[in-house]
Coordinates of C-alpha atoms in Angstrom, one line a residue:
M1 CA 0.3 1.7 14.7
I2 CA -2.4 3.7 12.9
K3 CA -4.9 5.8 14.9
L4 CA -7.4 8.3 13.7
E5 CA -9.5 10.3 16.2
H6 CA -12.4 12.3 14.9
V7 CA -10.7 13.1 11.6
S8 CA -12.5 15.2 9.1
K9 CA -11.3 16.6 5.8
S10 CA -13.1 19.2 3.7
Y11 CA -11.9 20.5 0.3
S12 CA -14.7 23.1 -0.1
A13 CA -18.2 23.8 1.0
G14 CA -20.5 20.8 0.9
I15 CA -20.2 17.2 2.0
P16 CA -16.7 16.6 3.6
A17 CA -14.4 14.0 2.0
L18 CA -14.0 12.6 5.5
N19 CA -16.4 13.3 8.3
D20 CA -15.5 12.5 12.0
V21 CA -13.7 9.3 11.2
S22 CA -12.2 7.3 14.1
L23 CA -10.4 4.0 13.7
E24 CA -7.4 2.1 14.9
I25 CA -5.2 -0.4 13.0
E26 CA -2.9 -2.5 15.1
E27 CA 0.7 -3.6 14.2
G28 CA 0.7 -6.6 12.0
E29 CA -3.0 -6.3 10.8
F30 CA -4.2 -6.8 7.3
V31 CA -7.1 -4.5 6.6
F32 CA -9.2 -3.8 3.6
V33 CA -10.8 -0.4 3.1
M34 CA -13.8 -0.5 0.7
G35 CA -16.3 2.0 -0.7
D36 CA -17.6 3.5 -3.9
S37 CA -16.0 6.4 -5.7
G38 CA -16.3 9.5 -3.5
S39 CA -16.5 7.5 -0.3
G40 CA -13.2 9.0 1.1
K41 CA -10.8 6.1 0.5
S42 CA -8.3 8.1 -1.5
T43 CA -8.5 11.0 0.9
L44 CA -7.7 8.6 3.7
I45 CA -4.6 7.3 2.0
K46 CA -3.4 10.9 1.3
L47 CA -3.9 11.8 5.0
L48 CA -1.9 8.8 6.1
L49 CA 1.0 9.8 3.9
K50 CA 0.7 13.4 5.1
E51 CA 0.0 14.6 1.5
L52 CA -3.0 16.3 2.9
E53 CA -3.7 17.9 6.3
P54 CA -7.0 17.1 8.1
T55 CA -9.5 19.8 8.7
G56 CA -10.1 18.4 12.2
G57 CA -9.0 15.6 14.4
T58 CA -5.7 13.8 15.0
I59 CA -3.8 11.1 13.2
V60 CA -1.0 9.1 14.9
I61 CA 1.2 6.6 13.0
N62 CA 4.0 4.6 14.5
G63 CA 3.6 6.8 17.6
Q64 CA 4.0 10.0 15.7
R65 CA 1.3 12.7 15.7
L66 CA 1.2 13.8 12.1
G67 CA 0.2 17.3 13.0
K68 CA 3.4 17.7 14.9
I69 CA 5.8 16.6 12.1
R70 CA 7.7 19.4 10.5
H71 CA 7.7 19.8 6.8
K72 CA 11.4 19.0 6.6
N73 CA 10.9 15.7 8.4
I74 CA 8.1 14.4 6.2
P75 CA 10.4 12.4 3.9
R76 CA 11.9 10.6 7.0
F77 CA 8.4 9.8 8.3
R78 CA 7.4 8.3 4.9
R79 CA 10.3 5.9 4.9
N80 CA 8.3 3.7 7.3
I81 CA 5.4 3.6 4.8
G82 CA 5.6 1.7 1.5
V83 CA 3.0 2.6 -1.1
V84 CA 1.7 0.6 -4.1
F85 CA -0.6 2.2 -6.7
Q86 CA -3.0 0.9 -9.3
D87 CA -0.9 2.2 -12.2
F88 CA 2.4 0.8 -11.0
R89 CA 4.3 4.1 -11.5
L90 CA 7.5 2.5 -12.7
L91 CA 10.3 4.3 -14.5
K92 CA 10.0 3.1 -18.1
D93 CA 13.6 3.9 -19.0
R94 CA 15.0 1.8 -16.1
N95 CA 15.1 -2.0 -15.7
V96 CA 13.5 -3.9 -12.8
Y97 CA 16.7 -3.7 -10.6
E98 CA 17.0 0.1 -11.1
N99 CA 13.3 0.7 -10.4
V100 CA 13.6 -1.0 -7.0
A101 CA 17.1 0.5 -6.3
F102 CA 15.6 3.9 -7.0
A103 CA 13.8 3.8 -3.6
Q104 CA 17.1 3.2 -1.9
R105 CA 18.9 6.0 -3.9
V106 CA 16.2 8.5 -2.8
I107 CA 17.1 8.0 0.9
G108 CA 20.9 7.9 0.2
M109 CA 21.6 4.3 0.9
P110 CA 25.0 3.1 -0.2
V111 CA 25.5 0.9 -3.3
K112 CA 26.6 -1.9 -1.0
S113 CA 23.2 -1.9 0.6
M114 CA 21.4 -1.9 -2.8
R115 CA 23.4 -4.8 -4.0
R116 CA 22.2 -6.8 -1.0
K117 CA 18.7 -5.6 -0.5
V118 CA 17.4 -5.3 -4.1
P119 CA 18.0 -8.9 -5.1
A120 CA 16.6 -10.1 -1.8
V121 CA 13.4 -8.2 -2.2
L122 CA 13.1 -9.2 -5.9
S123 CA 13.4 -12.8 -4.7
V124 CA 10.5 -12.2 -2.2
V125 CA 8.2 -11.1 -5.0
G126 CA 9.3 -13.9 -7.4
L127 CA 11.2 -11.7 -9.9
A128 CA 14.9 -12.5 -9.1
A129 CA 15.4 -13.8 -12.7
K130 CA 14.0 -10.7 -14.3
Y131 CA 16.1 -8.0 -12.7
K132 CA 17.5 -6.9 -16.1
S133 CA 14.0 -6.6 -17.8
Y134 CA 12.4 -3.3 -18.6
P135 CA 8.7 -2.6 -17.7
R136 CA 7.6 -2.9 -21.3
E137 CA 9.1 -6.4 -21.4
I138 CA 7.1 -7.8 -18.5
S139 CA 3.4 -8.4 -17.8
G140 CA 1.1 -6.1 -15.8
G141 CA 1.2 -8.6 -12.9
E142 CA 5.0 -8.6 -12.9
Q143 CA 5.1 -4.8 -13.1
Q144 CA 2.9 -4.7 -9.9
R145 CA 5.3 -7.1 -8.3
V146 CA 8.2 -4.7 -9.1
A147 CA 6.1 -1.9 -7.6
I148 CA 5.6 -4.0 -4.4
A149 CA 9.3 -4.8 -4.3
R150 CA 10.1 -1.0 -4.5
A151 CA 7.7 -0.3 -1.7
L152 CA 9.3 -3.0 0.5
V153 CA 13.0 -2.5 -0.2
N154 CA 13.4 0.1 2.6
E155 CA 11.7 -2.3 5.1
P156 CA 8.7 -0.1 6.0
K157 CA 6.5 -1.0 8.9
I158 CA 3.3 -0.3 6.9
L159 CA 2.4 -1.0 3.3
L160 CA -0.5 1.0 1.8
A161 CA -1.9 -0.5 -1.5
D162 CA -4.3 1.8 -3.4
E163 CA -6.4 -0.4 -5.7
P164 CA -3.3 -2.7 -6.4
T165 CA -5.3 -5.1 -8.6
G166 CA -7.3 -2.4 -10.5
N167 CA -5.4 -2.9 -13.8
L168 CA -5.0 -6.6 -13.6
D169 CA -6.9 -9.6 -14.8
A170 CA -8.5 -12.0 -12.3
H171 CA -5.5 -14.4 -12.2
N172 CA -2.9 -11.8 -11.7
A173 CA -5.1 -9.9 -9.2
W174 CA -5.3 -13.0 -7.0
E175 CA -1.5 -13.6 -7.3
I176 CA -0.9 -10.0 -6.1
M177 CA -3.2 -10.5 -3.2
K178 CA -1.5 -13.7 -2.2
L179 CA 1.8 -11.9 -2.2
L180 CA 0.4 -9.1 0.0
D181 CA -0.9 -11.7 2.4
E182 CA 2.6 -13.3 2.5
I183 CA 4.2 -9.9 3.2
N184 CA 1.7 -9.4 6.0
Q185 CA 2.6 -12.8 7.4
R186 CA 6.2 -11.6 7.6
G187 CA 5.1 -8.8 10.0
T188 CA 4.3 -5.8 7.8
T189 CA 1.0 -4.1 8.5
V190 CA -0.9 -4.0 5.2
L191 CA -3.8 -1.7 4.3
V192 CA -5.5 -2.3 1.0
V193 CA -7.9 0.1 -0.6
T194 CA -10.1 -1.8 -3.1
H195 CA -13.5 -2.1 -4.6
N196 CA -13.0 -5.8 -5.5
Q197 CA -15.6 -7.5 -3.5
E198 CA -14.7 -11.0 -4.7
I199 CA -11.2 -10.8 -3.4
V200 CA -12.3 -9.3 -0.1
R201 CA -14.9 -12.1 0.4
A202 CA -12.3 -14.7 -0.4
M203 CA -9.5 -13.4 1.9
K204 CA -11.8 -12.9 4.9
K205 CA -9.7 -10.2 6.6
R206 CA -10.8 -7.1 8.5
V207 CA -13.0 -4.9 6.3
I208 CA -13.6 -1.2 6.9
T209 CA -16.4 0.1 4.6
M210 CA -16.8 3.8 3.9
E211 CA -19.6 5.8 2.4
Q212 CA -19.6 9.6 1.8
G213 CA -16.7 10.1 4.1
V214 CA -18.1 8.1 7.0
V215 CA -17.1 4.6 8.3
I216 CA -20.3 2.7 8.1
S217 CA -19.0 -0.7 9.1
D218 CA -15.8 -2.3 10.5
E219 CA -15.8 -6.1 10.8
Q220 CA -13.4 -9.0 11.0
M221 CA -14.4 -11.6 8.5
G222 CA -12.1 -14.4 9.7
G223 CA -11.1 -17.6 7.9
Y224 CA -9.3 -17.9 4.6
D225 CA -11.4 -19.1 1.6
R226 CA -9.5 -19.6 -1.6
E227 CA -12.6 -21.3 -3.1
G228 CA -14.5 -18.1 -2.6
Y229 CA -12.5 -16.3 -5.4
D230 CA -13.6 -16.9 -8.9
E231 CA -11.0 -16.3 -11.6
D232 CA -13.4 -16.6 -14.5

């Protein structure tokens, strides 16, 4: 599903953002990527989206070697990857329905498809009743749910979440993580970049830890422990 072989990325002279990283994520996995600022987490996400090119090594996603994808085919490649950001990135002048439908418009889906898929995915994230609301009228947790719905509406095989709970309080952060877990249970491969150690300890998934561009640990925690997360 996702495979990196000896991947490095340097922006300029000095310590590389990624240094000889090799890892593999199987279809249907839920994986956390942790590390302090400057550890290489954001660079990893940008490489997976082909926003950046590696200085060395190879990246394969869904059987495609990213180095072989032509520029004109990058948008098609990205259709199989949904992305959720810390700051939601919603269109403030459009309601919930239109924010989600926008992802369908971008790839030229017919209105008939939007009318079927958008309400369905809003139901999955628990916002079916708020489809007419604007971002300013809903909470931060609900805005992140809209962002997740937008990322899912085109049925990607992979969902990348870059600090998805960074702007949320503890209760909403946990609700978002439960939603991502449910999405994973439906078959989507989920990769979450986070620094929230409490959530990571509670969910007990596979955890890849990075430091100064290097993977320093990769372990499967195992077992689900809701009690391990403190909302206080």
